[in-house]
PDB file of C-alpha atoms in Angstrom:
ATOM      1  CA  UNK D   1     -11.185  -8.300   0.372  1.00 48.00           C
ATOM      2  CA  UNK D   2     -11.865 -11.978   0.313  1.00 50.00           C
ATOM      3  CA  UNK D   3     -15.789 -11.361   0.699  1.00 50.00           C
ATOM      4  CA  UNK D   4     -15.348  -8.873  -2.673  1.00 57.00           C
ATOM      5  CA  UNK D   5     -13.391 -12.163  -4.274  1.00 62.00           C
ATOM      6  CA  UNK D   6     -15.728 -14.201  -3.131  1.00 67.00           C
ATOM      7  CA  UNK D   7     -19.132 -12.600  -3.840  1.00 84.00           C
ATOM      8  CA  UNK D   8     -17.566 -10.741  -7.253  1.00 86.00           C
ATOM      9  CA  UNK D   9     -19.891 -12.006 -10.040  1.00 89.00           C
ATOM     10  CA  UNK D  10     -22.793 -11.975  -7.746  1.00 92.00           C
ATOM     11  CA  UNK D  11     -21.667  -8.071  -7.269  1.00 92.00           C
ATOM     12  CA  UNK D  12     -21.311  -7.353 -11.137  1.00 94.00           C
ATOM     13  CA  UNK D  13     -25.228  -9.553 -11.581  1.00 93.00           C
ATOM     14  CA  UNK D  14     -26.338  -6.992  -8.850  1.00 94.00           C
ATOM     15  CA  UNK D  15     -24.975  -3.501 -11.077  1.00 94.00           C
ATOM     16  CA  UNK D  16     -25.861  -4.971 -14.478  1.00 95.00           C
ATOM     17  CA  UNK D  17     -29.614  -5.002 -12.730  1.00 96.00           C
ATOM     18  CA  UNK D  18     -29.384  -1.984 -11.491  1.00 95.00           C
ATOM     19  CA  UNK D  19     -28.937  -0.806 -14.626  1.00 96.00           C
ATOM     20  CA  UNK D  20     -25.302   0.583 -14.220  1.00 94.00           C
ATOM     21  CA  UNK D  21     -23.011   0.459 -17.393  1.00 96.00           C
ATOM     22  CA  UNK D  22     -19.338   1.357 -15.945  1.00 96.00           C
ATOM     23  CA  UNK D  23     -17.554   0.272 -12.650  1.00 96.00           C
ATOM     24  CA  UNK D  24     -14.386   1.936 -11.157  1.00 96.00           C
ATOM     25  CA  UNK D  25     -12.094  -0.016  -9.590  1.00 96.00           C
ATOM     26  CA  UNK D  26      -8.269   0.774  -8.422  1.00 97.00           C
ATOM     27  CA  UNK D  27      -5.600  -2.045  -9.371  1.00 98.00           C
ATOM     28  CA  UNK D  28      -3.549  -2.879  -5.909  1.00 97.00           C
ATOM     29  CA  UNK D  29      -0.322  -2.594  -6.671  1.00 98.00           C
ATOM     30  CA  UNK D  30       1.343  -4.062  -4.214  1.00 96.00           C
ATOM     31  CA  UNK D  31      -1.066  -7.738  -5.430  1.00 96.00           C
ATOM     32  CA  UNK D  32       0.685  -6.800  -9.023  1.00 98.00           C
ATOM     33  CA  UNK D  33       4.661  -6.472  -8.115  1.00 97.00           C
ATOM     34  CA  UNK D  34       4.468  -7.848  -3.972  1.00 95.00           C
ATOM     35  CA  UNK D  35       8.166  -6.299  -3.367  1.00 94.00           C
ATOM     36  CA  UNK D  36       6.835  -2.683  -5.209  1.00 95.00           C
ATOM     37  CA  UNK D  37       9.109  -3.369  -8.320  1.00 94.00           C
ATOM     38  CA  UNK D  38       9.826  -5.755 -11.184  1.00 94.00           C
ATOM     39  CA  UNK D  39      12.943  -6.948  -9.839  1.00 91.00           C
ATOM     40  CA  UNK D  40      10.192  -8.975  -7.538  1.00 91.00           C
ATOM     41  CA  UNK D  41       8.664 -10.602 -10.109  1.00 95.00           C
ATOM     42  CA  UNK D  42       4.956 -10.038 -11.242  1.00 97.00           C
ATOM     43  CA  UNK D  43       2.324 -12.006  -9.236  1.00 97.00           C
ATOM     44  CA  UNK D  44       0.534 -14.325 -12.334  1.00 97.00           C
ATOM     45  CA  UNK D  45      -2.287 -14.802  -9.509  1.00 96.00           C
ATOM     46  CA  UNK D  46      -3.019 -10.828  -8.798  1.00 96.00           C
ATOM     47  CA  UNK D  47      -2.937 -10.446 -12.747  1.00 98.00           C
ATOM     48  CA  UNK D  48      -5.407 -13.279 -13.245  1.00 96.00           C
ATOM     49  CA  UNK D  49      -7.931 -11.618 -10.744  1.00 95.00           C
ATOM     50  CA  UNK D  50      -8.270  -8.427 -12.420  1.00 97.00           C
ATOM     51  CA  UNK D  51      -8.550 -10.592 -15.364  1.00 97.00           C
ATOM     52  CA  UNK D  52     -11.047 -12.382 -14.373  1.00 95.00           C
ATOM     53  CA  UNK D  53     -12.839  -9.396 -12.920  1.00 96.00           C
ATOM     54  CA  UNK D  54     -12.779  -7.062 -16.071  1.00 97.00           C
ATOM     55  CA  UNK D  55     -13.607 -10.306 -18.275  1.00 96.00           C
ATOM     56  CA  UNK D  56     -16.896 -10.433 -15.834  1.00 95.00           C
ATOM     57  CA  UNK D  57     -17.316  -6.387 -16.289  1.00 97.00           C
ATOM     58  CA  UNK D  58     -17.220  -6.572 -19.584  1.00 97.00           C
ATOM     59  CA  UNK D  59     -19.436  -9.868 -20.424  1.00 96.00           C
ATOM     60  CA  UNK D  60     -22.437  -8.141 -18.034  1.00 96.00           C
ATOM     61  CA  UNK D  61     -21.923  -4.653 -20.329  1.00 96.00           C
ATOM     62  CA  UNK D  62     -20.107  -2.786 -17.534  1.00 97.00           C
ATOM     63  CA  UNK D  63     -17.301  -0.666 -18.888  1.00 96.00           C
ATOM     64  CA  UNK D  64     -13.864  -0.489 -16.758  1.00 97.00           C
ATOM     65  CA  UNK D  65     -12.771   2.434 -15.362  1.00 96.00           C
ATOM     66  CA  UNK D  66      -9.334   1.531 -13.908  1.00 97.00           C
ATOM     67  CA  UNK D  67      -7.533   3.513 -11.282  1.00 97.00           C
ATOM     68  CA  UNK D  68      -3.651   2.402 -11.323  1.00 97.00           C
ATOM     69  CA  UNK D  69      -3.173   4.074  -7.590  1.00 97.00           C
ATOM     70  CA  UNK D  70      -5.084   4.540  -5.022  1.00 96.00           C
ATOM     71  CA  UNK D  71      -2.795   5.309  -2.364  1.00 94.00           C
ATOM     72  CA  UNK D  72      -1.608   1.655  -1.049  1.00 94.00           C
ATOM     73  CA  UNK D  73       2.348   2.119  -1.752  1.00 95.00           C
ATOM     74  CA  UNK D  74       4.091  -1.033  -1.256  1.00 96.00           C
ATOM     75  CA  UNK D  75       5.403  -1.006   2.260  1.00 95.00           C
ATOM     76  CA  UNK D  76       8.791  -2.295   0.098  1.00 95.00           C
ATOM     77  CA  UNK D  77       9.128   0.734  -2.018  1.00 95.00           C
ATOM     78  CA  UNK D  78       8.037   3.164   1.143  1.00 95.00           C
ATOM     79  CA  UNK D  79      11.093   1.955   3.393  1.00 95.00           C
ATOM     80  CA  UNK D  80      13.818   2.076   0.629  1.00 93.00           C
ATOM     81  CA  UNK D  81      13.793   5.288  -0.514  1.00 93.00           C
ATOM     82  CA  UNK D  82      11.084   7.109   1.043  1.00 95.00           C
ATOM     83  CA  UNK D  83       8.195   6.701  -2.229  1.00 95.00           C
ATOM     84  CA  UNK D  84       7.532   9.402  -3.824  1.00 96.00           C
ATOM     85  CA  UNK D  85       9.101  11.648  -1.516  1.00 96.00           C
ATOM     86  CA  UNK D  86      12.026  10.499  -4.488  1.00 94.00           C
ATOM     87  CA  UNK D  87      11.895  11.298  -7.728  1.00 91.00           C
ATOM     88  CA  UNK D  88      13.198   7.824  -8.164  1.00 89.00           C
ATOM     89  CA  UNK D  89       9.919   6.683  -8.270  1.00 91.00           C
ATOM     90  CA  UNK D  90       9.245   7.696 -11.755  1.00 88.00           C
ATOM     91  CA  UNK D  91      12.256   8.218 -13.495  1.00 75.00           C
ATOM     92  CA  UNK D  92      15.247   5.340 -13.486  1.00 51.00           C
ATOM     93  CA  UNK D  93      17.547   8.050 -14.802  1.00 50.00           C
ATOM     94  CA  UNK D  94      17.122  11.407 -13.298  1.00 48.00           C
ATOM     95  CA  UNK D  95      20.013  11.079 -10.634  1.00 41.00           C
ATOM     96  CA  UNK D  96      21.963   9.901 -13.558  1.00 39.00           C
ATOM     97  CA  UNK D  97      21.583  12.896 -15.605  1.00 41.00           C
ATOM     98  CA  UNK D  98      22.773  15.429 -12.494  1.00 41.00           C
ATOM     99  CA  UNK D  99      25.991  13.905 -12.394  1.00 43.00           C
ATOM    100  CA  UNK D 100      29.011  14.492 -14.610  1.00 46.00           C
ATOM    101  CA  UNK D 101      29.751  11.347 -16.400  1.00 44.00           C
ATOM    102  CA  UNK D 102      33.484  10.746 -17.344  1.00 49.00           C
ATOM    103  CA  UNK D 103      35.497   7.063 -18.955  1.00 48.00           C
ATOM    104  CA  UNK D 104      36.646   6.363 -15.253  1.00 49.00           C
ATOM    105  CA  UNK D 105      33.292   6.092 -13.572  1.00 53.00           C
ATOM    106  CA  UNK D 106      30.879   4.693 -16.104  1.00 52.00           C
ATOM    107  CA  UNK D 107      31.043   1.513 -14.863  1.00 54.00           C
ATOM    108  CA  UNK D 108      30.383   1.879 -11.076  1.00 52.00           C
ATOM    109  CA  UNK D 109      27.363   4.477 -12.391  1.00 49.00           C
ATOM    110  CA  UNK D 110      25.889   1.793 -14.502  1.00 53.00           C
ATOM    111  CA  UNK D 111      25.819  -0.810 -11.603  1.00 49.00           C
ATOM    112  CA  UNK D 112      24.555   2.110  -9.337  1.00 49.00           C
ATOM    113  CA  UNK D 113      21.629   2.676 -11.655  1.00 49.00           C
ATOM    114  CA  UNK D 114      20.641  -1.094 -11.605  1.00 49.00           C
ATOM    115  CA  UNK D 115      20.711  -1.625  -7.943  1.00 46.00           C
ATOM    116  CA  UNK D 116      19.928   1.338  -6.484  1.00 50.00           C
ATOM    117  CA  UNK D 117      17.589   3.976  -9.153  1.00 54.00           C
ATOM    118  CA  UNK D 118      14.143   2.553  -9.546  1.00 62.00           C
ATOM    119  CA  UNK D 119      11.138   3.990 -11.766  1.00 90.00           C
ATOM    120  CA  UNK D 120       8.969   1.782 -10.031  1.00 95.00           C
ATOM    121  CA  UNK D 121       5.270   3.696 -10.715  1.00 96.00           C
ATOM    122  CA  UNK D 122       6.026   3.338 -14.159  1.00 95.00           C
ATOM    123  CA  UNK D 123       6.635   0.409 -14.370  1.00 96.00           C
ATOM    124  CA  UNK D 124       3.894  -0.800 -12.262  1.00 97.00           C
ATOM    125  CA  UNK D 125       1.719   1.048 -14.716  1.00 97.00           C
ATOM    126  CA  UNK D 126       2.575  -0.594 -17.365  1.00 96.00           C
ATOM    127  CA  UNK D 127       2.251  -3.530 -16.135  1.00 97.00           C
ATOM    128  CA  UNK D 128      -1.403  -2.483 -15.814  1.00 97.00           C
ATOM    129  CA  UNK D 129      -1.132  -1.682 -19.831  1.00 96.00           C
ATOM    130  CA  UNK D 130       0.350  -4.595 -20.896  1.00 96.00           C
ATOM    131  CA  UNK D 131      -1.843  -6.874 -19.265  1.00 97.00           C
ATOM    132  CA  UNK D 132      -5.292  -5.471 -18.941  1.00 97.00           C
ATOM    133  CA  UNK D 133      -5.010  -2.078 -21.946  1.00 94.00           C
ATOM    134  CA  UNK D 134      -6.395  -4.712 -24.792  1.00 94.00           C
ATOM    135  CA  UNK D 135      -9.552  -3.953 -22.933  1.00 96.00           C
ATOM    136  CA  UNK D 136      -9.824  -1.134 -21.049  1.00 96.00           C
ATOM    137  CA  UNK D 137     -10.388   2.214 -22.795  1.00 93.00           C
ATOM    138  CA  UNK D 138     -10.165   4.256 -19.458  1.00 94.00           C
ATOM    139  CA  UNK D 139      -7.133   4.836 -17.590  1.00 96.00           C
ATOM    140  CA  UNK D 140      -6.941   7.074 -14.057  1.00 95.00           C
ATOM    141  CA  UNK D 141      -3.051   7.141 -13.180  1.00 95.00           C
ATOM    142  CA  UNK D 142      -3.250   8.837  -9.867  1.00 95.00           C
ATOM    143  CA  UNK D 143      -6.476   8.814  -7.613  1.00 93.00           C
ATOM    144  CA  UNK D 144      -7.185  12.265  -6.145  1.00 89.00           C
ATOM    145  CA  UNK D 145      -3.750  13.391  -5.805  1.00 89.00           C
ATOM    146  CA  UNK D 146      -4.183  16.615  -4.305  1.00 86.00           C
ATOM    147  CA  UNK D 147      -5.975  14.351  -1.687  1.00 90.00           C
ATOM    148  CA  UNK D 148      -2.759  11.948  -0.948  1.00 90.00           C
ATOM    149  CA  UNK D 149      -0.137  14.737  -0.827  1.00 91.00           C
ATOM    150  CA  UNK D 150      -2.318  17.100   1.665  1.00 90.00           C
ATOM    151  CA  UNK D 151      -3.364  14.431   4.167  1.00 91.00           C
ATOM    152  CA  UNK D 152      -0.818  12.282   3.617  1.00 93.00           C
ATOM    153  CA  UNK D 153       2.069  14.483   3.661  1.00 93.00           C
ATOM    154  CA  UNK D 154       0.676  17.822   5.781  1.00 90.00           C
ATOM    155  CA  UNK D 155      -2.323  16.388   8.244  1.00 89.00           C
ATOM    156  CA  UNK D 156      -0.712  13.197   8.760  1.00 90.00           C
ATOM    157  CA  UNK D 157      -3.875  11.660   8.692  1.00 90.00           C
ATOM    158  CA  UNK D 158      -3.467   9.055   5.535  1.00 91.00           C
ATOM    159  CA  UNK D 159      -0.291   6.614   4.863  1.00 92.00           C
ATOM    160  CA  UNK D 160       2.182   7.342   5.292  1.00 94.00           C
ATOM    161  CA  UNK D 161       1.418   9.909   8.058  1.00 92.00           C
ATOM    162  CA  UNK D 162       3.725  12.592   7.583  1.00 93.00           C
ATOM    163  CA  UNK D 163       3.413  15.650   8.752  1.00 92.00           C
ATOM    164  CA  UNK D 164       5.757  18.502  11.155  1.00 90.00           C
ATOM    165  CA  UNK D 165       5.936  17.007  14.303  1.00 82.00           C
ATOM    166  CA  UNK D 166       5.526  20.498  15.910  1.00 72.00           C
ATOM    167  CA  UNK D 167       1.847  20.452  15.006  1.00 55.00           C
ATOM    168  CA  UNK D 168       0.805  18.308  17.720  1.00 59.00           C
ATOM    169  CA  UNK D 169       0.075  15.233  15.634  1.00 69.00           C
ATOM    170  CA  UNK D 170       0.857  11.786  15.535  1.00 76.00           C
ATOM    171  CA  UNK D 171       2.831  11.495  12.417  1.00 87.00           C
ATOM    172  CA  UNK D 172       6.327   9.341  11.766  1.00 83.00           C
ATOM    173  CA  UNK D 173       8.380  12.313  10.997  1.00 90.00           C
ATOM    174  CA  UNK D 174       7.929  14.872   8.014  1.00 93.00           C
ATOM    175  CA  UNK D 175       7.317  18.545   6.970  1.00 93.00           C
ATOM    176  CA  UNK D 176       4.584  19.427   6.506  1.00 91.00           C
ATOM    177  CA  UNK D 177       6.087  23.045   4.837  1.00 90.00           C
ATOM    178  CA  UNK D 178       8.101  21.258   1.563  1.00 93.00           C
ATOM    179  CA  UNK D 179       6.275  17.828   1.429  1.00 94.00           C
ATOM    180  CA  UNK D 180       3.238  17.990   0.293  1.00 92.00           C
ATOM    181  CA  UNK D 181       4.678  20.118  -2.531  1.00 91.00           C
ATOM    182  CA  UNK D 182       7.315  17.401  -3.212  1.00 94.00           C
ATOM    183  CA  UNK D 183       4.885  14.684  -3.276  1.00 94.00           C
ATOM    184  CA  UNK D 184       2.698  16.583  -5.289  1.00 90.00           C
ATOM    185  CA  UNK D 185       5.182  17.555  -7.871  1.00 91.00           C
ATOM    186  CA  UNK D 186       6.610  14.413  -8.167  1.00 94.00           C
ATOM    187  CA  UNK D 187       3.029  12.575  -8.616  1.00 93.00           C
ATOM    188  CA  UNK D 188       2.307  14.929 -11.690  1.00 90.00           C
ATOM    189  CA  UNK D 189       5.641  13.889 -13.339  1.00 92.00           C
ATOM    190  CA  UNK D 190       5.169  10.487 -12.885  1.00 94.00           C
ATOM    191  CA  UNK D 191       1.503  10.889 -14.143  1.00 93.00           C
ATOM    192  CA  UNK D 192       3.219  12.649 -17.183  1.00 92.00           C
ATOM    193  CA  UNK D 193       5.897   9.900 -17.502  1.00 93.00           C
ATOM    194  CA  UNK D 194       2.983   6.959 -17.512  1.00 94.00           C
ATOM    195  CA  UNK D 195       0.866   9.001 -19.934  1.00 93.00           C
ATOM    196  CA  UNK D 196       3.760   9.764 -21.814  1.00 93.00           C
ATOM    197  CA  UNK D 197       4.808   5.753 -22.026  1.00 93.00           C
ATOM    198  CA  UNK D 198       1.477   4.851 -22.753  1.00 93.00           C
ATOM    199  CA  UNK D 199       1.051   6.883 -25.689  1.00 92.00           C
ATOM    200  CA  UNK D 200       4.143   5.933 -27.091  1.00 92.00           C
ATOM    201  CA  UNK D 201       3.745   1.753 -26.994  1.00 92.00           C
ATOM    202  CA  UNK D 202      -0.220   0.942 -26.283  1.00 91.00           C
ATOM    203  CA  UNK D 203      -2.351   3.816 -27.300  1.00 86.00           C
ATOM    204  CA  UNK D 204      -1.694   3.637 -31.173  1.00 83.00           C
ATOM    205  CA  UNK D 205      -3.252  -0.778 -30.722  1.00 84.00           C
ATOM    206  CA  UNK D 206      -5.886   0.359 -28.025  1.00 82.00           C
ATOM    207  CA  UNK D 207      -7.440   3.756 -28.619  1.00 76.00           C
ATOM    208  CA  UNK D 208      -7.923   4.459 -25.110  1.00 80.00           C
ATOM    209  CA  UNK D 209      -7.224   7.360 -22.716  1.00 84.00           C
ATOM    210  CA  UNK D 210      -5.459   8.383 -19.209  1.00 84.00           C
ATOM    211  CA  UNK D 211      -6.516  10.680 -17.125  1.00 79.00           C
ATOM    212  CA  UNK D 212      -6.143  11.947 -13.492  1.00 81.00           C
ATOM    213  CA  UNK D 213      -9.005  12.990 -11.039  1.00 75.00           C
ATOM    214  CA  UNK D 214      -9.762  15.881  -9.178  1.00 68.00           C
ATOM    215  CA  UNK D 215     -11.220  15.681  -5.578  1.00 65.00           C
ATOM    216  CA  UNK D 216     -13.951  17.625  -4.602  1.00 55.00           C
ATOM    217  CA  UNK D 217     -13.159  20.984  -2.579  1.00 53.00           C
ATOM    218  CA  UNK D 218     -15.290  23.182  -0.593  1.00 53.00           C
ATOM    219  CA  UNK D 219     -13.442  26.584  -0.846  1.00 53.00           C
ATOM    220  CA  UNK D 220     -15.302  29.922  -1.328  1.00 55.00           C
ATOM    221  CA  UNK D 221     -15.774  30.661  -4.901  1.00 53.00           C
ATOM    222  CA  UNK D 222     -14.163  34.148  -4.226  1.00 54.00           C
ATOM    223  CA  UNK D 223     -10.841  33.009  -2.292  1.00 55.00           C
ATOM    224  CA  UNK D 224      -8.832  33.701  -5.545  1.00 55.00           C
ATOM    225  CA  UNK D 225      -5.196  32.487  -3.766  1.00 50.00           C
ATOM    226  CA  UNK D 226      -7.103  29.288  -2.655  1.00 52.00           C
ATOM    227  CA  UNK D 227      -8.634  28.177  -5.709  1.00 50.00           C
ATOM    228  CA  UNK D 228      -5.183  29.373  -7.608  1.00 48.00           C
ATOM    229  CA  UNK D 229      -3.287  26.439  -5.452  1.00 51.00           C
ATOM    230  CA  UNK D 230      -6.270  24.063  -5.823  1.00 53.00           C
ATOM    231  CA  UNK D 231      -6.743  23.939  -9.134  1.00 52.00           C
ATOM    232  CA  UNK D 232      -3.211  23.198 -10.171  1.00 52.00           C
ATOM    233  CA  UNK D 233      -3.624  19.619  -9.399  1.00 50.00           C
ATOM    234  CA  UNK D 234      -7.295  20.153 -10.620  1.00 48.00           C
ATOM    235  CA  UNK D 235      -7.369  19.583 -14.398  1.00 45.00           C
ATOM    236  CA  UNK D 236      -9.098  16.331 -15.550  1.00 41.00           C
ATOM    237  CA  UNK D 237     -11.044  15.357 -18.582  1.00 38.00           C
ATOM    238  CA  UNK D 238     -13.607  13.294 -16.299  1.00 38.00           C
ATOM    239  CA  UNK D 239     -14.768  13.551 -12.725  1.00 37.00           C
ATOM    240  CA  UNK D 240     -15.109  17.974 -13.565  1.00 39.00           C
ATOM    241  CA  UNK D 241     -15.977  19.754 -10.756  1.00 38.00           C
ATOM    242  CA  UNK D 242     -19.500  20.858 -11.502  1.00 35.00           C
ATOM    243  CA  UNK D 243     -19.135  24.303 -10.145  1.00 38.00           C
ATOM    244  CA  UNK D 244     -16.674  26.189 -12.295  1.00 40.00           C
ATOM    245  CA  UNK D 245     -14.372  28.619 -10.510  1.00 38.00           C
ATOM    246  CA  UNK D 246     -13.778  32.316 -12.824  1.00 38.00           C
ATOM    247  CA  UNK D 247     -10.601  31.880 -12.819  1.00 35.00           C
ATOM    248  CA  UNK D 248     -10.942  28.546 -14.952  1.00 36.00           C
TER     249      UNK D 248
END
C-alpha cells in the first residue's frame, strides 16, 4: 500500500499513456471510519487520499469507477456483532420494528438503539457520497458479492473464514448450510438501502449511478438449477456477463 501511495501519480502518468480513460478502485473502509462506524470518527487523512487520488484521475482524463466494498470489514464491526451475518449492518432500526413498543419501555429502547443497533455499511457509504459523489458518476456498492458470501461464508477460504467445521476445513466456526444465504441476503438489502439513500439526498445534485457487479462463473449453459441460484445475485448494469444464459 505505501508503494501505491507513493508511486500514485507516476501510476495514473503510466494509464493516461496507455491510453486508458477509467480506473477502478475500491474505497477501504476501515482507512474511512478506523473503528467500522461513525461513532469513531471519520479519518480527515483517509478522506484526503482518495481525494487526492480521484483529483489526479480526473486531471489525467481517467474517469472513477469507485467500489465502496471490497471485502476488508473492519475487524471492529466483525467482532461486535458478527458483520453482516446481522442485519444490523444496514438497517439502525430493524430490531426496533420486531418488538412491541409500549409508554413503559421507550426509553430503555431508545438508549438500546444508540448503543447497541448500528447501520454501519450505510453509513460508511455515504460517507463515500458525501465526500467524493461531487465527482464521481460511478458507484459499485458491493464487489462481487456472490463471490464474498460463497468463499467467505461456505469454503472458508476468504475473511472471515466461515464455513461447517465438519467439512474438513480450517474455518473459525460457521455453517456453511444458512450462511452464505444470510450473508447474501443481507448484502442485497444493504445494497438496496445505500442505493435507496443515495437517490434520495445526492443523485438529484450529481447525476450519477450505483450499481453492483457480477463475478464471472463457469457453469454449463444447460444446468438450469445452477444458473437459477447464480444469477440471483447476477443482475448488473455494467461488468454483463458476455455469454447470456436462456433463462435471462
Amino acid at each position: 500500500m505505501k508503494a501505491k501511495i507513493n508511486k500514485l501519480q507516476d501510476d495514473i502518468k503510466l494509464m493516461k499513456q496507455m491510453g486508458t480513460n477509467a480506473f477502478r478502485f475500491s474505497i477501504s473502509w476501515p482507512r474511512i471510519l478506523p473503528n467500522g462506524s461513525l461513532s469513531g470518527g471519520v479519518n480527515k487523512q483517509g478522506v484526503e487520499f482518495y481525494n487526492n487520488l480521484i483529483d489526479e484521475l480526473i486531471s489525467n482524463g481517467l474517469q472513477p469507477f469507485i467500489t465502496i466494498f471490497h471485502w476488508d470489514l473492519p475487524q471492529a464491526v466483525e467482532d461486535e456483532y458478527g458483520g453482516f451475518l446481522s442485519d444490523r449492518i444496514f438497517d439502525r432500526f430493524n430490531l426496533f420494528s420486531r418488538r412491541p413498543v409500549s409508554k413503559t419501555n421507550i426509553a430503555s429502547l431508545n438508549l438500546f438503539l444508540q448503543l447497541s443497533c448500528r447501520k454501519d455499511y450505510v453509513d460508511f457509504a455515504e460517507v463515500c457520497f458525501r465526500e467524493f459523489g461531487d465527482r464521481v458518476k460511478h458507484w459499485i456498492t458491493f464487489n462481487e458479492p456472490w463471490t464474498f458470501c460463497s468463499v467467505g461464508y461456505d469454503l472458508g477460504k476468504l475473511a472471515p473464514a466461515r464455513c461447517t467445521p465438519q467439512e474438513g476445513r480450517q474455518c473459525l466456526g460457521g455453517n456453511s448450510a444458512t450462511e452464505p444465504y444470510t450473508v447474501c441476503h443481507h448484502t442485497l438489502v444493504a445494497h438496496g438501502e445505500a442505493v435507496h439513500l443515495y437517490k434520495q439526498k445526492y443523485q438529484v445534485y450529481y447525476q450519477n449511478h450505483c450499481y453492483i457487479p457480477s463475478s464471472n462463473f463457469t457453469l454449463p449453459g444447460h444446468n438450469h438449477i445452477c444458473l437459477f441460484i447464480y444469477l440471483q445475485y447476477a443482475p448488473s448494469k455494467i461488468f454483463r456477463q458476455t455469454r447470456k444464459a436462456k433463462s435471462v
